[in-house]
Coordinates of C-alpha atoms in Angstrom, one line a residue:
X787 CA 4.9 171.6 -72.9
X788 CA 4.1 171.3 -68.8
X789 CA 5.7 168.4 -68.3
X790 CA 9.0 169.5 -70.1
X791 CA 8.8 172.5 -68.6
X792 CA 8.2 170.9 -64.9
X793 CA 11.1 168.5 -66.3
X794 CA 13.4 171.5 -66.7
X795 CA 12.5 173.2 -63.2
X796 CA 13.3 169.8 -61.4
X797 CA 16.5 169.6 -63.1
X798 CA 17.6 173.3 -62.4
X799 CA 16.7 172.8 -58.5
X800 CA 18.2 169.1 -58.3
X801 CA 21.2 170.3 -59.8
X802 CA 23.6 172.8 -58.2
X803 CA 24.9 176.0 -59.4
X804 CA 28.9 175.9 -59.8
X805 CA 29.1 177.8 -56.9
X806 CA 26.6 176.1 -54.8
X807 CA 28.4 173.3 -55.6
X808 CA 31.9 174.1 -53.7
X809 CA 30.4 175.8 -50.9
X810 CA 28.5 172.4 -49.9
X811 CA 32.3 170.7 -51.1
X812 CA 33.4 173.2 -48.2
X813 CA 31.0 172.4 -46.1
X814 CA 31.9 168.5 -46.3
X815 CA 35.2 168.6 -46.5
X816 CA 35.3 170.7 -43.3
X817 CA 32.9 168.0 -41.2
X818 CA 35.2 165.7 -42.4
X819 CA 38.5 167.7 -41.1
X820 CA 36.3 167.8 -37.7
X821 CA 35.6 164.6 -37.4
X822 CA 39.4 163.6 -38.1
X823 CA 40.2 166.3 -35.2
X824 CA 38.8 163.7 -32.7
X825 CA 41.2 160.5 -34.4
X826 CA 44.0 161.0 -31.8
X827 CA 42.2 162.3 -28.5
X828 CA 40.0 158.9 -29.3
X829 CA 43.1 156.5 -30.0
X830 CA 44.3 157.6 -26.7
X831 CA 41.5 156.7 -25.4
X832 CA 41.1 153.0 -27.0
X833 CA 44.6 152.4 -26.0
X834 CA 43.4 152.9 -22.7
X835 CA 41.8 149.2 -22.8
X836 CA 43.5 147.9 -26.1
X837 CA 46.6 147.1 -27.1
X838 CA 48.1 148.7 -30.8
X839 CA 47.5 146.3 -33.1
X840 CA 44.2 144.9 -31.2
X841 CA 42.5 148.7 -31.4
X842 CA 43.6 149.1 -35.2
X843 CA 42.6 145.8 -36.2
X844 CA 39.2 146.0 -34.1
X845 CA 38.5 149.5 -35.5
X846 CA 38.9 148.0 -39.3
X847 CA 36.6 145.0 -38.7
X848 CA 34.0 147.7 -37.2
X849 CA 34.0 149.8 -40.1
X850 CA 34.0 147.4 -42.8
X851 CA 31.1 145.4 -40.9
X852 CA 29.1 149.1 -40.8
X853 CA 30.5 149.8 -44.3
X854 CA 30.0 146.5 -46.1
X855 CA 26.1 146.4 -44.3
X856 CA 25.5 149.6 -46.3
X857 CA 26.9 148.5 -49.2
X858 CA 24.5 145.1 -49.3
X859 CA 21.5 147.1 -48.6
X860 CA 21.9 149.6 -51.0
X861 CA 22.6 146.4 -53.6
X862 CA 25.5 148.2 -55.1
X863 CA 27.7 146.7 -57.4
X864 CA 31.1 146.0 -57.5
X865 CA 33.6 148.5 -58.1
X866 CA 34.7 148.4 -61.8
X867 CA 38.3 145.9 -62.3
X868 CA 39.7 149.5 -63.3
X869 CA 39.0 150.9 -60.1
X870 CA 40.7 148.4 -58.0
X871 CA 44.0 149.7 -57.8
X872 CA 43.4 152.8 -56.6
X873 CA 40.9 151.0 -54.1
X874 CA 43.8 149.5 -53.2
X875 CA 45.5 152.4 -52.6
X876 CA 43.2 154.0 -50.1
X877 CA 43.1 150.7 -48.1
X878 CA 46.7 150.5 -47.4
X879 CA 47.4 154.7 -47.1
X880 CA 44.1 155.1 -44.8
X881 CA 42.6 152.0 -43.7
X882 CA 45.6 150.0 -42.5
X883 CA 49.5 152.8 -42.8
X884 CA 47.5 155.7 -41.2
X885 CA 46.2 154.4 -37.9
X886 CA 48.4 151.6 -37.3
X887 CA 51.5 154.2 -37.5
X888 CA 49.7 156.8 -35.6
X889 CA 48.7 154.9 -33.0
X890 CA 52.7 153.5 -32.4
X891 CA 53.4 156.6 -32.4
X892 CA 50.6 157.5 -29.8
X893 CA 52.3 155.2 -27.3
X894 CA 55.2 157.4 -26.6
X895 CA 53.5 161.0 -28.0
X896 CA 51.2 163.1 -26.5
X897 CA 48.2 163.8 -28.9
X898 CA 49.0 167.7 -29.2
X899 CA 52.4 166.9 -30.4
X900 CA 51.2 164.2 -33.1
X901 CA 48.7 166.6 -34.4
X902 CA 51.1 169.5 -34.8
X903 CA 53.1 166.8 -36.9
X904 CA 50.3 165.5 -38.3
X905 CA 49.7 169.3 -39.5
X906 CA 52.0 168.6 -42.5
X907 CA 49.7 166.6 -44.1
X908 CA 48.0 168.8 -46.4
X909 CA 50.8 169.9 -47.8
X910 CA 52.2 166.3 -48.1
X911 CA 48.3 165.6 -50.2
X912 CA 49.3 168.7 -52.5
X913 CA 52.3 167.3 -53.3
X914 CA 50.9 163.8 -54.2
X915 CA 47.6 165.7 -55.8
X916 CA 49.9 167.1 -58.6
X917 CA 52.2 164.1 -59.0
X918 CA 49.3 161.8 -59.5
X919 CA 46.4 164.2 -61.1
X920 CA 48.8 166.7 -63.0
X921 CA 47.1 169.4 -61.1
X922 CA 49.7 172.6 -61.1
X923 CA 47.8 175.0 -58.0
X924 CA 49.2 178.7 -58.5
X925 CA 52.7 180.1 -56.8
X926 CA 50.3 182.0 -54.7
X927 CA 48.8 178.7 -53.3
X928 CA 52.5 176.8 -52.8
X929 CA 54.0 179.8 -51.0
X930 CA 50.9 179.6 -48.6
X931 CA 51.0 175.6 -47.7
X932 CA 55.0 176.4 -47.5
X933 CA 54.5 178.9 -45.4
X934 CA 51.8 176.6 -43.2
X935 CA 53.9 173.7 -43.3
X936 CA 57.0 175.6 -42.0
X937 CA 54.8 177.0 -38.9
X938 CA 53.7 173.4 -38.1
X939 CA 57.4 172.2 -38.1
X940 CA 58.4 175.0 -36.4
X941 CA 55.8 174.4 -34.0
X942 CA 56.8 170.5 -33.2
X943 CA 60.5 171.2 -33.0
X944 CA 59.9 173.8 -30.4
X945 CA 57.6 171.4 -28.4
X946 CA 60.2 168.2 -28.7
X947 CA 63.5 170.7 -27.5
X948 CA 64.6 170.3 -30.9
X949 CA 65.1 166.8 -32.0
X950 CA 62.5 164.4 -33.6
X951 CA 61.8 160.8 -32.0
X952 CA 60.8 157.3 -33.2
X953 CA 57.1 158.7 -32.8
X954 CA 58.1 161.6 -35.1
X955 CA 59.2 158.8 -37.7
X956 CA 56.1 157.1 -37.4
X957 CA 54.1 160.7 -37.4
X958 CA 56.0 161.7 -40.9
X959 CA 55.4 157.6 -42.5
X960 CA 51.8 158.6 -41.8
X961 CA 51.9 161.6 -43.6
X962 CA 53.3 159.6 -46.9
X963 CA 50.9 156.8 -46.8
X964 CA 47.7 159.2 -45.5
X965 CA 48.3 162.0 -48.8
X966 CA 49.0 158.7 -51.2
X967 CA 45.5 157.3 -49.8
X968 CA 43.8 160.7 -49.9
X969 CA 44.8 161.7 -53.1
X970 CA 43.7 158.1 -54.7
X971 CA 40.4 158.3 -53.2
X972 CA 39.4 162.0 -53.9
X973 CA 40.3 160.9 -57.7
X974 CA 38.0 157.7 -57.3
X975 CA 35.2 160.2 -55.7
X976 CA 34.8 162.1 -58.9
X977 CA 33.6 158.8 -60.7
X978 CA 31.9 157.3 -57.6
X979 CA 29.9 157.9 -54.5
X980 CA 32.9 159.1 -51.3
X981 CA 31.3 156.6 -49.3
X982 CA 31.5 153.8 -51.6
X983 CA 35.3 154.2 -52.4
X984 CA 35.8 154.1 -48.1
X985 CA 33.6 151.1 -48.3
X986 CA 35.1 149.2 -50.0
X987 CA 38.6 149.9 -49.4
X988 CA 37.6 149.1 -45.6
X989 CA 35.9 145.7 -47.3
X990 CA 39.0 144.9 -49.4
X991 CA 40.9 144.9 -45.8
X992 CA 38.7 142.6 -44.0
X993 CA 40.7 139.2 -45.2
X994 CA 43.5 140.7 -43.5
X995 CA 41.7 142.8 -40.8
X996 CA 40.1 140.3 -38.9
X997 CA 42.8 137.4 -38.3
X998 CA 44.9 140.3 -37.3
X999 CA 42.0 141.6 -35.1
X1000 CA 41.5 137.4 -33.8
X1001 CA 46.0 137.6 -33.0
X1002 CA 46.0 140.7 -31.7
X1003 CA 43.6 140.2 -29.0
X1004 CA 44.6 137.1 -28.4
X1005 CA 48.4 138.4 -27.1
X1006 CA 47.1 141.2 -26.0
X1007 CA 45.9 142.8 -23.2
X1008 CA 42.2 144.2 -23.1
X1009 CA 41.1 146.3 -20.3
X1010 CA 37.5 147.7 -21.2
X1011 CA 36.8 151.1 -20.0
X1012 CA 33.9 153.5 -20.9
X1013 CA 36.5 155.6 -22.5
X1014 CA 38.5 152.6 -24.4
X1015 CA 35.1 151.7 -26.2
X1016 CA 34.2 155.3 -26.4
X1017 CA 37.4 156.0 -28.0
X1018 CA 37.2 153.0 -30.1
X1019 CA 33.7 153.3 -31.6
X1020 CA 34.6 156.6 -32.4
X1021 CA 37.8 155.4 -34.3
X1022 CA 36.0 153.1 -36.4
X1023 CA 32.6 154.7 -37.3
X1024 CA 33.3 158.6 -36.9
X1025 CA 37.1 158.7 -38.3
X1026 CA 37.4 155.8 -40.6
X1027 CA 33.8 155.4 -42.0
X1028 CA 31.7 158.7 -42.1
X1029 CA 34.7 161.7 -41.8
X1030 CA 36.0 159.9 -45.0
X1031 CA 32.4 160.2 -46.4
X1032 CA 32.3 163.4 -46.2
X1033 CA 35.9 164.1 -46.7
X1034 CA 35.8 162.2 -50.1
X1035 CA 32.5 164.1 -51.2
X1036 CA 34.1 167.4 -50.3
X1037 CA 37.4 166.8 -51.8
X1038 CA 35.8 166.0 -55.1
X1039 CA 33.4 169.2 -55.3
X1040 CA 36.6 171.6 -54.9
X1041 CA 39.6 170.2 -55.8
X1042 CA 42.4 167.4 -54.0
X1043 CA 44.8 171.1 -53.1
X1044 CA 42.1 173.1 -51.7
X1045 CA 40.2 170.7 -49.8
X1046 CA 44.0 169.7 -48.2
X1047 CA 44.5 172.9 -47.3
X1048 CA 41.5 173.3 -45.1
X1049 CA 43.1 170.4 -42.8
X1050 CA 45.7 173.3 -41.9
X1051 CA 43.2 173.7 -39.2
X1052 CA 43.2 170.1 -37.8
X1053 CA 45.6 170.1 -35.3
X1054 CA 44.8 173.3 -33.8
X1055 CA 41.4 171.2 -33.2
X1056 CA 43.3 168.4 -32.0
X1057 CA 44.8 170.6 -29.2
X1058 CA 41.3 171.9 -27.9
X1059 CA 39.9 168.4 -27.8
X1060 CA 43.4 167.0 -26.1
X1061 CA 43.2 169.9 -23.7
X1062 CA 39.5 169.2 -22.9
X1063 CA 39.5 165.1 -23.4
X1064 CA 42.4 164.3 -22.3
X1065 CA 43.6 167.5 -20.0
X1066 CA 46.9 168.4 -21.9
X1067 CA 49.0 171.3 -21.6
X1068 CA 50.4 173.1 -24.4
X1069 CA 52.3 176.0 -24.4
X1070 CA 51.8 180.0 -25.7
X1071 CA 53.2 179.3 -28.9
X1072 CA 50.0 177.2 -29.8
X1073 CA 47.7 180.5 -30.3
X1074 CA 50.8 181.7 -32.4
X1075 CA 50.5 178.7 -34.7
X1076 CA 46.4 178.6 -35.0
X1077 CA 46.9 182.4 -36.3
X1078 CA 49.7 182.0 -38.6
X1079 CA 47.9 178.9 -40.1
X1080 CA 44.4 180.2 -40.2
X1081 CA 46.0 183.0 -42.3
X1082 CA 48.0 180.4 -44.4
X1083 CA 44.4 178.8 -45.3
X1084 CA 42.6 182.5 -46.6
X1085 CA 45.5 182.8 -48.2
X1086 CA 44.8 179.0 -50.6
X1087 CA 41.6 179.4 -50.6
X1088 CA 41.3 182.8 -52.4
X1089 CA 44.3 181.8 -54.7

């Protein structure tokens, strides 16, 4: 009778309530929203001493290397066949379309402006959470990312006078690839460990990763600064390994829609990192957007 009932207290503690559950999903989801807050402040800086295509394909053999290390020593096995598709999926959406777009895009872009675009995101992952999961969020919720969604567009076309640019095309090919990869790997995160579906979608990419990474650098340019190696270790090990961690985890505690929602506030980090990183101006409509968007994520949250 002791040891059943120590068996039961054990359980009870090791497993949390409902409740606990989402608030450490939350809690996740939000350091991964953080650490995604640094991507484009850091990709400036990389392209600082790297070209494009050299700091993208460097930042993908990084991570896999840290990535695929962990995997080894933790002896875990290989992803079911099943599983490999949507693997798949987050490789080419978040390993490879994301940061290769958004840092062509970064040539010609400031960072505030490509996270105010970038803003659109969540909603984009809604959208692709209940195409691909069936999941139907209320009206409530919709009307909020709408509402969120036509702040951040609002927000951009002031800042460009107007018209979007070939960065804004690159920006909104992000978004498609980015929600496609997110959704896919907050679904694989309810059957396996976040960092394992990252891990190996980084793995899957290193057959292509590192001859690009051997080309690239080979045509050209590299300049190393301490900010271009700053910038890109933070690329590869904060934003594409352990922000998708935790983004994963979080996602699959409360929910594809809600965790989306919570990167509402991404770009309104952006801008305080670009303004203290990299010394950009933005202008008085910036406080205007953080409210309106801040309000837009209370609103999903509660519904």
């Amino acid at each position: 009778m002791r040891t059943q009932s120590s068996a039961t207290t054990a359980s009870t503690i090791a497993v949390p309530a409902p409740r606990e559950s989402r608030s450490l999903g939350t809690v996740q989801a939000l350091l991964g929203v953080i650490a995604f807050s640094l991507t484009f402040p850091s990709t400036a800086w990389g392209l600082e001493s790297f070209g494009p295509w050299s700091l993208v394909a460097v930042r993908g053999v990084l991570a896999a290397l840290v990535a695929g290390g962990c995997l080894l020593a933790l002896r875990v096995r290989l992803p079911a066949r099943r599983h490999l598709a949507g693997l798949a999926v987050v490789a080419a959406g978040v390993v490879l379309g994301f940061p290769m777009l958004t840092t062509l895009a970064l040539e010609t872009s400031t960072t505030a402006h490509a996270a105010v675009v970038v803003g659109l995101l969540p909603l984009t992952t809604a959208v692709f959470s209940a195409l691909r999961t069936g999941a139907r969020p209320s009206r409530r919720f919709w009307l909020a990312a709408v509402a969120g969604a036509v702040a951040v567009i609002a927000f951009t076309l002031g800042q460009s006078g107007g018209a979007l640019t070939v960065a804004d095309g690159y920006l909104f090919a992000a978004l498609l690839v980015c929600a496609a990869g997110y959704t896919e790997g907050g679904r694989l995160a309810r059957v396996m460990p976040g960092w394992q579906v990252i891990g190996w979608a980084l793995v899957l990419c290193l057959p292509l990763s590192v001859p690009a990474a051997a080309v690239a650098l080979a045509h050209e340019p590299v300049h190393l600064t301490g900010h271009g190696i700053a910038g890109l270790l933070w690329v590869a090990l904060g934003s594409q390994f352990l922000g998708l961690v935790v983004w994963y985890r979080g996602m699959a505690a409360i929910g594809i829609p809600r965790a989306s929602q919570l990167q509402l506030a991404q770009p309104l980090l952006t801008l305080v990192w670009s303004a203290l990183l990299l010394g950009e101006h933005f202008t008085a409509a910036a406080p205007l957007t953080a409210v309106a968007v801040l309000v837009c994520i209370a609103v999903t949250q509660r519904s």
